Short mmCIF file of C-alpha atoms in Angstrom, two decimals:
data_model
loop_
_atom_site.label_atom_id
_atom_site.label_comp_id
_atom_site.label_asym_id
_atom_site.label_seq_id
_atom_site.Cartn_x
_atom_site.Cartn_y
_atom_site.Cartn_z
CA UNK A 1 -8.93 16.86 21.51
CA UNK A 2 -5.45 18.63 21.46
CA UNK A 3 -3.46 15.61 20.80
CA UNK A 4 -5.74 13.83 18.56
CA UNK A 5 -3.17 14.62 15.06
CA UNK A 6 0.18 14.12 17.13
CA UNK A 7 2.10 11.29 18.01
CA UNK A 8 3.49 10.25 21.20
CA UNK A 9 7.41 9.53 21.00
CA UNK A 10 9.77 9.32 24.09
CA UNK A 11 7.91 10.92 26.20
CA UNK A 12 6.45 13.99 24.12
CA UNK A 13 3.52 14.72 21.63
CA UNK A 14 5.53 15.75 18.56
CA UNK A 15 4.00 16.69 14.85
CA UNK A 16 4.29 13.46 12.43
CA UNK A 17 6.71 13.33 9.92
CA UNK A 18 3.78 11.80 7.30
CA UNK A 19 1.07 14.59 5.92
CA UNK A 20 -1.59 11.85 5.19
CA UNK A 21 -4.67 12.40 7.04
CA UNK A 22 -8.18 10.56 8.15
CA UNK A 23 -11.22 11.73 8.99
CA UNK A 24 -12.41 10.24 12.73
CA UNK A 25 -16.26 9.99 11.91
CA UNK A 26 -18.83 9.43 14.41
CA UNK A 27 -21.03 6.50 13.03
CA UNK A 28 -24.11 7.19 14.24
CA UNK A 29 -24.15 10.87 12.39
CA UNK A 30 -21.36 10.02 9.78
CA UNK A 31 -19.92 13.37 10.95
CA UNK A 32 -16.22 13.68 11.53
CA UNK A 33 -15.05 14.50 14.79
CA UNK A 34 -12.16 14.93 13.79
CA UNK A 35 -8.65 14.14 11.72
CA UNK A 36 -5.69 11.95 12.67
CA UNK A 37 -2.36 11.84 10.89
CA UNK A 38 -1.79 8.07 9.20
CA UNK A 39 2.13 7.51 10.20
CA UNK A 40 4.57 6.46 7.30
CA UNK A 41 7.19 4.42 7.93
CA UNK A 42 9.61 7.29 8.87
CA UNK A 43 7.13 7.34 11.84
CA UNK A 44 7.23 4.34 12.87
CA UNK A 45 10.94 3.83 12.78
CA UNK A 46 11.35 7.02 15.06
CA UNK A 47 8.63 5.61 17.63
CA UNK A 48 10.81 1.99 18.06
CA UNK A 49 14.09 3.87 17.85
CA UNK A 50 12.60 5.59 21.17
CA UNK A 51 11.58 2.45 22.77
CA UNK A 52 14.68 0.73 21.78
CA UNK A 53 16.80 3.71 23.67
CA UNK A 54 14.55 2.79 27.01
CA UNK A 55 14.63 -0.69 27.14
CA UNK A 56 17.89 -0.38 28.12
CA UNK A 57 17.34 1.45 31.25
CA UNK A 58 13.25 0.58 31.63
CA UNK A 59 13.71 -3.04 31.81
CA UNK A 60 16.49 -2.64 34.57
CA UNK A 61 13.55 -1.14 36.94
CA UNK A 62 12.47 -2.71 40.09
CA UNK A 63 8.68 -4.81 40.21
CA UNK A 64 8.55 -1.84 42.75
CA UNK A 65 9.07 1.69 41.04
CA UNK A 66 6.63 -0.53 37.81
CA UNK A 67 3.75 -0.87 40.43
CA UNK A 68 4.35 2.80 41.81
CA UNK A 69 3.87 3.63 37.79
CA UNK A 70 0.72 1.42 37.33
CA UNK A 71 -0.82 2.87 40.63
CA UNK A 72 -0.80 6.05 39.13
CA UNK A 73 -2.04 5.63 35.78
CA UNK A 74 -4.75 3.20 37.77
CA UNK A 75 -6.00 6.41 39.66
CA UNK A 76 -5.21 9.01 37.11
CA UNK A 77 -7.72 6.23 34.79
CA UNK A 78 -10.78 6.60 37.58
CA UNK A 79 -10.42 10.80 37.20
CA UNK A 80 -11.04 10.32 33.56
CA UNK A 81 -13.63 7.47 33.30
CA UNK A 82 -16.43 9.86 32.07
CA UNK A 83 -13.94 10.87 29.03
CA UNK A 84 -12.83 7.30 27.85
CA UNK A 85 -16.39 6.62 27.82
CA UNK A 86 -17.48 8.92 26.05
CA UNK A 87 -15.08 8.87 23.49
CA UNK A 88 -15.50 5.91 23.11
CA UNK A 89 -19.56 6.54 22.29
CA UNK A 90 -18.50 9.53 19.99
CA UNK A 91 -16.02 7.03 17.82
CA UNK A 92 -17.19 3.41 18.15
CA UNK A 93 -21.19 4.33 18.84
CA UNK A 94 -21.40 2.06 21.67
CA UNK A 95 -24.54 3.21 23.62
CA UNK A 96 -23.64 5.43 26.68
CA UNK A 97 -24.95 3.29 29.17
CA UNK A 98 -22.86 0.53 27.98
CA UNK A 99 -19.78 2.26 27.15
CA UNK A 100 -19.97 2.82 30.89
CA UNK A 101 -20.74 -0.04 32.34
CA UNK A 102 -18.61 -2.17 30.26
CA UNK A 103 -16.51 -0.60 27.77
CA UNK A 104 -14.55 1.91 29.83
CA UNK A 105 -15.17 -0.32 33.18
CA UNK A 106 -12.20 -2.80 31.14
CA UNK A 107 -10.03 0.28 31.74
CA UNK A 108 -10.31 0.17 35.38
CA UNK A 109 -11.00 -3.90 36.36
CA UNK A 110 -8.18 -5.32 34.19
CA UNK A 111 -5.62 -2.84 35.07
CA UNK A 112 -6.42 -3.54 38.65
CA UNK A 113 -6.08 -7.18 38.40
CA UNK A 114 -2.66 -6.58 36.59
CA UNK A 115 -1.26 -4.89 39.85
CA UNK A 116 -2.25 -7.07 41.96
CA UNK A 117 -1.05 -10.04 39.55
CA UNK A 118 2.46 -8.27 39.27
CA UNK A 119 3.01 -8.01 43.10
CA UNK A 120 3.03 -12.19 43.41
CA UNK A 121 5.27 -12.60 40.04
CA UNK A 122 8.37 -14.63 40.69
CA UNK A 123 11.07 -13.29 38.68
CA UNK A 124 13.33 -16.20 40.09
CA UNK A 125 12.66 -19.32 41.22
CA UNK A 126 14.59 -22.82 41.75
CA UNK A 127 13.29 -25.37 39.67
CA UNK A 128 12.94 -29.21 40.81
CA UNK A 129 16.43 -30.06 39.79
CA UNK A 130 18.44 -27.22 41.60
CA UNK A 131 18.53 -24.72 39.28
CA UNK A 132 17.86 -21.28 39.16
CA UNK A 133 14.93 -19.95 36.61
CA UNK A 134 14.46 -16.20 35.65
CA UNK A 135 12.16 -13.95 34.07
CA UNK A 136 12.82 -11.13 32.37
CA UNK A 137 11.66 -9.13 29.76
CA UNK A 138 11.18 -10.13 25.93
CA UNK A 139 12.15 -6.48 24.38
CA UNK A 140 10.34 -3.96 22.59
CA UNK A 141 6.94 -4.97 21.50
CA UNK A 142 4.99 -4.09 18.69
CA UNK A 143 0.60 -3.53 20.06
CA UNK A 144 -1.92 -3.40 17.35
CA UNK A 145 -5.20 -3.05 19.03
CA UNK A 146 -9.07 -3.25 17.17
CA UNK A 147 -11.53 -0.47 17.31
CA UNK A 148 -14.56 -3.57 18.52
CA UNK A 149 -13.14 -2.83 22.33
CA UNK A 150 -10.60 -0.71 22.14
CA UNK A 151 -9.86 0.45 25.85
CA UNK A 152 -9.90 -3.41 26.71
CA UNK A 153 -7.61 -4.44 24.32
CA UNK A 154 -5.04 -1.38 24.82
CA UNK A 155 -4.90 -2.49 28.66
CA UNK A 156 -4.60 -6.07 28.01
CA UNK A 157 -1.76 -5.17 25.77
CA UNK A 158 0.07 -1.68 26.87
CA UNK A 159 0.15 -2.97 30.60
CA UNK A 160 1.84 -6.35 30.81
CA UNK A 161 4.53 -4.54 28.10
CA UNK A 162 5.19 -1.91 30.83
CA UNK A 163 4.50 -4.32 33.84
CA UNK A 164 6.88 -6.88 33.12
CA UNK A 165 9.92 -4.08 32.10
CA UNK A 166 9.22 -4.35 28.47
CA UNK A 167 9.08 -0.92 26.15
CA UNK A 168 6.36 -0.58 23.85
CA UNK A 169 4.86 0.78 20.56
CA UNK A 170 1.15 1.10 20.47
CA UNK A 171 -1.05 1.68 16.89
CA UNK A 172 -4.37 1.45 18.10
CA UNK A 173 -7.25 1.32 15.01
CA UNK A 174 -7.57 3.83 12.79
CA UNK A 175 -11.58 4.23 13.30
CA UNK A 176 -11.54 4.29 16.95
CA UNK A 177 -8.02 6.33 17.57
CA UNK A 178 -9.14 8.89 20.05
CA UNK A 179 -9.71 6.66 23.27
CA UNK A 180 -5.92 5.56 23.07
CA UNK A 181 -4.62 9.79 22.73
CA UNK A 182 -6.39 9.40 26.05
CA UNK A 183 -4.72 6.65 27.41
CA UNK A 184 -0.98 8.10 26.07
CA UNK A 185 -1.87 11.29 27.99
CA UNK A 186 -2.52 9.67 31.14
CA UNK A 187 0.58 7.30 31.10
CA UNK A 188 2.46 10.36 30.72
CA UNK A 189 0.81 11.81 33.62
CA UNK A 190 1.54 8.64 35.73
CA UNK A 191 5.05 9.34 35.20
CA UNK A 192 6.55 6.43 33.07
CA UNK A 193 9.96 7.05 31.83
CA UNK A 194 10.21 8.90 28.56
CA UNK A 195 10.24 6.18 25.55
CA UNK A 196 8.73 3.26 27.41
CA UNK A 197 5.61 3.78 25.58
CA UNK A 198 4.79 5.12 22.15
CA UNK A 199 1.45 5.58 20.20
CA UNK A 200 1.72 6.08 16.41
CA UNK A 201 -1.46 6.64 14.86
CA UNK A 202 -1.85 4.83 11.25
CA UNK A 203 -3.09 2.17 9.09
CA UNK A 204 -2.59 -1.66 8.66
CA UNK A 205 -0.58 -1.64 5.79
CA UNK A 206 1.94 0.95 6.24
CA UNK A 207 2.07 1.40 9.88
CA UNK A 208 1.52 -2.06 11.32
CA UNK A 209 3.34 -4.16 8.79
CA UNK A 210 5.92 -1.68 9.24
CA UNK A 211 6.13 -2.73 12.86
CA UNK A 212 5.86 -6.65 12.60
CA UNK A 213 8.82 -6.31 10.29
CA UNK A 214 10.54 -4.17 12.26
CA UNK A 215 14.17 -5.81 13.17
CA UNK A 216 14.20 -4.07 16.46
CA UNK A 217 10.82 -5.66 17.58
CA UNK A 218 10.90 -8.30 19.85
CA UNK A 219 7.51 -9.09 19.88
CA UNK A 220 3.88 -8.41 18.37
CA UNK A 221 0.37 -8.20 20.25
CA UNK A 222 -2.29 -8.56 16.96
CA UNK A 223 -6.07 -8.36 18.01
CA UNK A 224 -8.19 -8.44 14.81
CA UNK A 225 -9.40 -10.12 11.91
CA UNK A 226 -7.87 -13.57 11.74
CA UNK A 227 -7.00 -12.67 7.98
CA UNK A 228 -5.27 -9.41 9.02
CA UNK A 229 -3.23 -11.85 12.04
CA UNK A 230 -2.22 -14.14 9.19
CA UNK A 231 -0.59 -11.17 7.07
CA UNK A 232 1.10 -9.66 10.38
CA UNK A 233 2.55 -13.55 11.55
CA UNK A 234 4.19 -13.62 7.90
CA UNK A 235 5.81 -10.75 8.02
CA UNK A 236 7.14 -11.06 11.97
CA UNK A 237 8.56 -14.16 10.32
CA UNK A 238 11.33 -12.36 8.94
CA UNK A 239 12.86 -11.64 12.36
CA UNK A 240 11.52 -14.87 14.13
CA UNK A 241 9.90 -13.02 16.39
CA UNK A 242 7.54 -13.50 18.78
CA UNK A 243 3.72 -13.55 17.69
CA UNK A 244 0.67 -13.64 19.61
CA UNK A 245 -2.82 -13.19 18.17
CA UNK A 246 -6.47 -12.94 19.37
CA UNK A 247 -8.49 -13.31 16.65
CA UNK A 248 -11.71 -14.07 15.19
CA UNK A 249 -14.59 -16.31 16.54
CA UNK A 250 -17.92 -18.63 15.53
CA UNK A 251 -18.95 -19.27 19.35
CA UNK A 252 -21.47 -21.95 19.39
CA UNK A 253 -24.11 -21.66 22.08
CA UNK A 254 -25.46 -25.30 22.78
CA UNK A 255 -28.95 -24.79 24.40
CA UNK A 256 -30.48 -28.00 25.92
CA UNK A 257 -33.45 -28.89 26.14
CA UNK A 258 -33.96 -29.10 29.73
CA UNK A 259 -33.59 -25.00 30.30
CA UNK A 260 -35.89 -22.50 31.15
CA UNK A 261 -36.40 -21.47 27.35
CA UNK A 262 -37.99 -18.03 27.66
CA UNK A 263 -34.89 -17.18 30.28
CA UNK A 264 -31.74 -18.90 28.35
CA UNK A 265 -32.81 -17.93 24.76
CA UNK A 266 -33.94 -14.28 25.29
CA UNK A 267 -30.05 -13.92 27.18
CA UNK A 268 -28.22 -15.80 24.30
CA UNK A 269 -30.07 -12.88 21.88
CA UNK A 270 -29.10 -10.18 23.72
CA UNK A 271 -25.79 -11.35 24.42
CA UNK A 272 -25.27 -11.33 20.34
CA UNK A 273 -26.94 -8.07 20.04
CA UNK A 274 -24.23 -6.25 22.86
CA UNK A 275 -21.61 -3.77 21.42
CA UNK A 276 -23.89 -4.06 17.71
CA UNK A 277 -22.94 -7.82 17.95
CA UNK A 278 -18.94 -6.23 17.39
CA UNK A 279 -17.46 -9.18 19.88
CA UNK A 280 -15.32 -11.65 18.49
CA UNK A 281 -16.09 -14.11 21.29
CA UNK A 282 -20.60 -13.08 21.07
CA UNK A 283 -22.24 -16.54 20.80
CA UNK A 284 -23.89 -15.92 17.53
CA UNK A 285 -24.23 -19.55 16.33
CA UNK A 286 -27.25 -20.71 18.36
CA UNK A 287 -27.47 -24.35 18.30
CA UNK A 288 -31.01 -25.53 19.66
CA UNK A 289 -31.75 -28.96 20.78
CA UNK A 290 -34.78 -29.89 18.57
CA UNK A 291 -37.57 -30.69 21.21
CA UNK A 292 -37.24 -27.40 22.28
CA UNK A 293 -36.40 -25.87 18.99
CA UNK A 294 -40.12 -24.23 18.06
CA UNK A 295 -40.63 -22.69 21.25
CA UNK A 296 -37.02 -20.99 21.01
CA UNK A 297 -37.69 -19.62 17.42
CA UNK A 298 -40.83 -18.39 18.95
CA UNK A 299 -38.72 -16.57 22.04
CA UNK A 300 -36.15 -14.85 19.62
CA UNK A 301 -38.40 -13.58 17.40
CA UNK A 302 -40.55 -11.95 19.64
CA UNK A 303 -37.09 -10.66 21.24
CA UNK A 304 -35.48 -9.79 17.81
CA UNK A 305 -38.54 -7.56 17.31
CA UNK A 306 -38.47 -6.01 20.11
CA UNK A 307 -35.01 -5.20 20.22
CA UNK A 308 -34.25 -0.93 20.11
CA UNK A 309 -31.66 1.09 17.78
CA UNK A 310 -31.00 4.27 18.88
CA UNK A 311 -28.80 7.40 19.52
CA UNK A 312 -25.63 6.19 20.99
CA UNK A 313 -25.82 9.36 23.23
CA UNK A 314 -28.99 8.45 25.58
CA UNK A 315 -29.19 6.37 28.02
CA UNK A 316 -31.16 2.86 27.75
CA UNK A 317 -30.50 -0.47 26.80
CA UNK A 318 -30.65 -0.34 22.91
CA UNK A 319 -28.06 -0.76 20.17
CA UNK A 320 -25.90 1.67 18.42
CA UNK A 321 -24.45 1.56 15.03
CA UNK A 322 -21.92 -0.43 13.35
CA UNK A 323 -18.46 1.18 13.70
CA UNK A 324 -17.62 2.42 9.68
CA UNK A 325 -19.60 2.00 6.56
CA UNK A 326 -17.41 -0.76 5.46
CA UNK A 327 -18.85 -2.87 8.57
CA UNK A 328 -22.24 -1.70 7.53
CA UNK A 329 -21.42 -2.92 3.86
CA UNK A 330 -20.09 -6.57 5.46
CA UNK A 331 -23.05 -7.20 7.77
CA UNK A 332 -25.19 -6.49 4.69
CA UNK A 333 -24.00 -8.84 2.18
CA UNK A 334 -23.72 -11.86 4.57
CA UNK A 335 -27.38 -11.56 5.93
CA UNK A 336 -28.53 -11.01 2.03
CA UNK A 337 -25.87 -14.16 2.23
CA UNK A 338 -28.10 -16.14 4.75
CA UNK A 339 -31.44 -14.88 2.70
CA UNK A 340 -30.15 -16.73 -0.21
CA UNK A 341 -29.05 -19.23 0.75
CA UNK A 342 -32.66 -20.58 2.58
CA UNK A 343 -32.22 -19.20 6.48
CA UNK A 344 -35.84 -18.98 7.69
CA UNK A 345 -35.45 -14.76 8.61
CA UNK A 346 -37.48 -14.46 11.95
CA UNK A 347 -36.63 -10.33 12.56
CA UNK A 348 -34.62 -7.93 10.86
CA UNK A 349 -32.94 -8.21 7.60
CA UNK A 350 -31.10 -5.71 5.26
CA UNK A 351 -31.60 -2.08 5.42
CA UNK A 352 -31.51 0.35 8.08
CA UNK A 353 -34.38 0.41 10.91
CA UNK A 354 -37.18 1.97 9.52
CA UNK A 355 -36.77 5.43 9.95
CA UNK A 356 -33.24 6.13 10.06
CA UNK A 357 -31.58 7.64 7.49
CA UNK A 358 -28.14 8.50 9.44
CA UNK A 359 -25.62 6.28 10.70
CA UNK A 360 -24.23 3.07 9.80
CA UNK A 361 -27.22 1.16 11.56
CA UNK A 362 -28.79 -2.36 10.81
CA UNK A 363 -31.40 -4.28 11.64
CA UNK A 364 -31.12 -6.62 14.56
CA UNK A 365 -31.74 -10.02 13.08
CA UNK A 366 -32.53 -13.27 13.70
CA UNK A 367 -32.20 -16.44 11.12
CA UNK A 368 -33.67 -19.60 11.85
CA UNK A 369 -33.20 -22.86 10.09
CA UNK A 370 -29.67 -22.57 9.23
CA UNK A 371 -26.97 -25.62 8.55
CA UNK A 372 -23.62 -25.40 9.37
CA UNK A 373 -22.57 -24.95 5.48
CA UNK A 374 -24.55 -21.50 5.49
CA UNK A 375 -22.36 -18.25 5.59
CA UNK A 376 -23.70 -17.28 8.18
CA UNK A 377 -22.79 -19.77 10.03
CA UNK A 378 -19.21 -20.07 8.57
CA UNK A 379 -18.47 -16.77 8.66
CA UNK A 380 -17.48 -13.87 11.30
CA UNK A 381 -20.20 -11.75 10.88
CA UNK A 382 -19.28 -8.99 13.52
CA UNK A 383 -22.68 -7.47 13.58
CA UNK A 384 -25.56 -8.10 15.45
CA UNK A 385 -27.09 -11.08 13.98
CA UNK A 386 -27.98 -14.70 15.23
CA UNK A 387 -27.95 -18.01 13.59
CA UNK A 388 -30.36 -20.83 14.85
CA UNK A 389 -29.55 -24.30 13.76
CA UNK A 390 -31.50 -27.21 15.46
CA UNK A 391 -29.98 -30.34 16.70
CA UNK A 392 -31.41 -33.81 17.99
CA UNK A 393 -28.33 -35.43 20.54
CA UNK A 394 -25.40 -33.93 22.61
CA UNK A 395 -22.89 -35.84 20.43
CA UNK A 396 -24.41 -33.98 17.50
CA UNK A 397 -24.47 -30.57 18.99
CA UNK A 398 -20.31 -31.54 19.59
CA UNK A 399 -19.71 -32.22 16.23
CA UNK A 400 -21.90 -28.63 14.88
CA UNK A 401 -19.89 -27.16 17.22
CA UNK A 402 -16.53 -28.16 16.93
CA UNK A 403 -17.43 -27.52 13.09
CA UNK A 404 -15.77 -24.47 12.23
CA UNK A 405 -12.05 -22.49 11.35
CA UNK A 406 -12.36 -21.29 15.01
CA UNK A 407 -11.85 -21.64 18.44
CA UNK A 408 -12.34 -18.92 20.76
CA UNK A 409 -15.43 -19.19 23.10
CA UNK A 410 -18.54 -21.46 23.62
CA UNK A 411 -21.41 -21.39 25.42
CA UNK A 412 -23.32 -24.17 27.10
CA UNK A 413 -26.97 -23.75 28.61
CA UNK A 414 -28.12 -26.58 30.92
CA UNK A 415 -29.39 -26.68 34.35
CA UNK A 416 -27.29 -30.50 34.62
CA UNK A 417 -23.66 -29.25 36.20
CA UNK A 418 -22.53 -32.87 35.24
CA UNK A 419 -23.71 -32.37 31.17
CA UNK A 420 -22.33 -29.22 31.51
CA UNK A 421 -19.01 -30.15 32.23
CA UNK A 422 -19.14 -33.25 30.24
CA UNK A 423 -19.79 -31.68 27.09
CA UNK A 424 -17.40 -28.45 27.79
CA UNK A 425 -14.39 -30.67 28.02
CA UNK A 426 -14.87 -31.96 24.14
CA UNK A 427 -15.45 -28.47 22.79
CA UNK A 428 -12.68 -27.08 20.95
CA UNK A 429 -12.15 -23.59 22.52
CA UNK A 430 -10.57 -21.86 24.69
CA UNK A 431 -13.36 -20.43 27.23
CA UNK A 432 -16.37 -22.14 27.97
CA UNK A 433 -18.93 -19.90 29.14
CA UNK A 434 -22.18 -22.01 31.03
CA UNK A 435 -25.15 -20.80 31.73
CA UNK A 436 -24.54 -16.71 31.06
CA UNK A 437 -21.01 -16.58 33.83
CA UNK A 438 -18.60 -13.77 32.23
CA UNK A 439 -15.00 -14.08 32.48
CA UNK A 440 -13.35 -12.62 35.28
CA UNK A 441 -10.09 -10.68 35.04
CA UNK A 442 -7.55 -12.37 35.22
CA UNK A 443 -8.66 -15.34 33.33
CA UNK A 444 -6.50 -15.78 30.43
CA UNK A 445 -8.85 -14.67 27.11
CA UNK A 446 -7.60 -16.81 23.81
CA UNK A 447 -8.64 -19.56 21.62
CA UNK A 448 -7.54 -22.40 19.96
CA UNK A 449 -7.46 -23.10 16.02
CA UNK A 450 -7.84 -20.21 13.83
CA UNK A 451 -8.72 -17.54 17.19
CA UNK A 452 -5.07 -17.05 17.92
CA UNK A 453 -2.19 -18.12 19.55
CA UNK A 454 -1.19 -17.09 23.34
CA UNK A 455 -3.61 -15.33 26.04
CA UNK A 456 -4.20 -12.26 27.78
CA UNK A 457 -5.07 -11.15 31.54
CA UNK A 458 -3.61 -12.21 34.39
CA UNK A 459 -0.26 -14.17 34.87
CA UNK A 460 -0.90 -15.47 31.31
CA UNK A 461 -0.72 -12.48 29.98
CA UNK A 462 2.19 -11.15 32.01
CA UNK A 463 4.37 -14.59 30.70
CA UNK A 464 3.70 -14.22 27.32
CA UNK A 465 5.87 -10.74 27.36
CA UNK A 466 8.94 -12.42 29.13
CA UNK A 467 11.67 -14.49 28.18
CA UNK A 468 12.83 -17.17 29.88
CA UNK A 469 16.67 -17.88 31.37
CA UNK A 470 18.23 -20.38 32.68
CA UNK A 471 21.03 -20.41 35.36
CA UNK A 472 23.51 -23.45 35.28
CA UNK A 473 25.97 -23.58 37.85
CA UNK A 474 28.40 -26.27 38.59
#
């Protein structure tokens, strides 16, 4: 990839001012693909400097000459679908058939919903009491996307910067770095004004706290570990800036007892094994209503065992590797974690699959018999393993659920629209999934608690990137 050790700043690729380099390995050979440049603060300071210069003229555009931009880069995107996805297999390992489907199909379907979105904004309105209301944008913003869905997160990010007139400075992860060199090259090609977006490559520490305490950042975008949100909140406290976070997750998945069993549980497993169970929102805490609760262990054995690893690069159904060895290392100690502390293992456990020697893969597991003190049902795991824990009433499957740091999804399996809806009202999170529906774009993604503050997609996501003023005339 030509640009893969430059930067992007104001409009050109340019040679970073920092020497440090990282190898970009591919984890399903732990070969590197190839090496980016980590940028230093000197980096960093020359990529805002460039935003700052074209807020002043970029947030004066028209909703118009935005969505002229946005149509571009939205057909420009469809020419180079093959490429994101398969970068995307080459640097996260997410099978090819998925990284299709889903991965590099976020590129397309949110970006799509954000035009159509930005054509109804009201930048002005009159509010019930006479006065006039307006909309404008926040500043320059700081983006710090993950490497678990990294297209998906740059567009729910980079777009509502650019779509609502704010200027931007993107570090996308340091493991999965190539897919967003893509995505600079083709919002060049769609024409955007020099400096109104910016990709530094880089790390955490030096590059992204070097942005949230940026004074001449108005805002910052954090997807990531809720530990890593904390750090980047305290240090865009400084500046009183704005912060908005999408974090971690614990989803509970409440299956009743008056579902098709073989049908709801063998979904809820393979919904934790998609993406190497690398979803912050995957519904990995399976809570079981106990009449049904043998037959279920039954179902996700037999489905944890028959689950496929494979080479990210064929086609098929199965699961890829982790993303880096220090996710391999993670996943590792906490199902050793569940082991010892008494979680009946049904399928999988620590190791590789049998007969792989190459590539940070793991064994799709399955624990049954867990409490809600275990690890593993505490923790963020981020790899593709389930926890089973049985309950007796739909008051106590609340209280399991509502048990935990987190707040981002939940998942509710029922046939009874009225339980259903009953029960999803006293969950604490912010998206209720029932019976299997996926979010739409355009529905605003967040949680409550310890998953983040604000949302993203849709109008949600657009407001969170404006500022608000008032008019008052006599």
């Amino acid at each position: 990839m030509e640009n893969a050790g430059k930067f992007y700043i104001n409009g050109k690729w340019i040679d970073p001012i920092s020497s440090e380099k990282m190898d970009v390995i591919n984890p399903a050979t732990e070969e590197v693909i190839t090496q980016i440049t980590l940028a230093s603060e000197e980096d960093v300071d020359l990529a805002v400097a460039a935003a700052k210069r074209a807020f002043a003229t970029y947030s004066q555009t028209s909703i118009e000459q935005r969505l002229g931009w946005l149509e571009n880069l939205l057909a420009i995107y469809k020419r180079r679908y093959s490429e994101v996805a398969d970068t995307i297999t080459a640097e996260l390992g997410a099978p090819t058939t998925m990284a299709h489907e889903q991965q590099a199909a976020a590129g397309t379907d949110h970006l799509a919903d954000f035009i159509d979105v930005l054509r109804k904004l009201k930048l002005e309105e009159t509010l019930h009491n006479g006065e006039t209301l307006l909309r404008e944008p926040i500043g320059v913003c700081g983006l710090i996307t993950p490497w678990n869905w990294p297209i998906n997160q740059i567009v729910l990010k980079v777009i509502p910067a650019l779509a609502t007139g704010c200027t931007c400075v993107l570090k996308p992860s340091e493991f999965t770095p190539l897919n967003a060199t893509l995505y600079a090259e083709m919002i060049h090609e769609a024409g955007f004004p020099a400096g109104a977006f910016n990709l530094v490559q880089g790390a955490g520490p030096v590059a992204g706290a070097t942005l949230s305490r940026h004074p001449d950042i108005a805002m910052m975008s954090f997807t990531g570990s809720t530990r890593a949100g904390k750090a980047i909140t305290k240090d865009a406290a400084e500046n009183v800036k704005r912060v908005t976070l999408e974090l971690g997750g614990k989803s509970p998945n409440i299956v009743f007892d008056d579902v098709d069993v073989e049908d709801r549980i063998t979904f809820s497993v393979l919904d934790v094994f998609n993406n190497s169970g690398q979803t912050c929102d995957a519904p990995t805490r399976m809570l079981v209503q106990r009449s049904i609760y043998d037959e279920a262990v039954k179902v996700a054995k037999r489905v944890g065992d028959a689950a496929k690893v494979g080479d990210p690069r064929v086609k098929g159904d199965h699961i890829g590797p982790l993303v880096s060895h220090i996710q391999f290392d993670r996943v590792q100690t906490l199902i050793q974690a569940g082991i010892d502390e008494g979680a009946t293992l049904l399928a999988g456990g620590v190791g590789k699959p049998d007969g792989v020697n190459e590539g940070y893969f793991v064994k799709p597991t399955i624990f049954a018999d867990v409490n809600n003190t275990m690890r593993i049902a505490r923790e963020e795991i981020f790899g593709p393993v389930v926890a089973m824990i049985p309950f007796d009433t739909e008051e106590e499957a609340i209280k399991i659920a509502n048990d935990t740091p987190y707040g981002l999804a939940a998942y509710i399996q029922t046939p009874d629209d009225a339980k259903a809806d009953r029960v999803a009202r006293k969950l604490r999170a912010g998206m209720i999934r029932i019976n299997g529906a996926f979010p739409r774009p355009g529905s605003p993604f967040g949680g409550y608690k310890q998953s983040g503050i604000g949302r993203e997609g849709g109008l949600f996501g657009l407001e969170d990137f404006m500022e608000i003023k008032m008019l008052h005339k006599p």
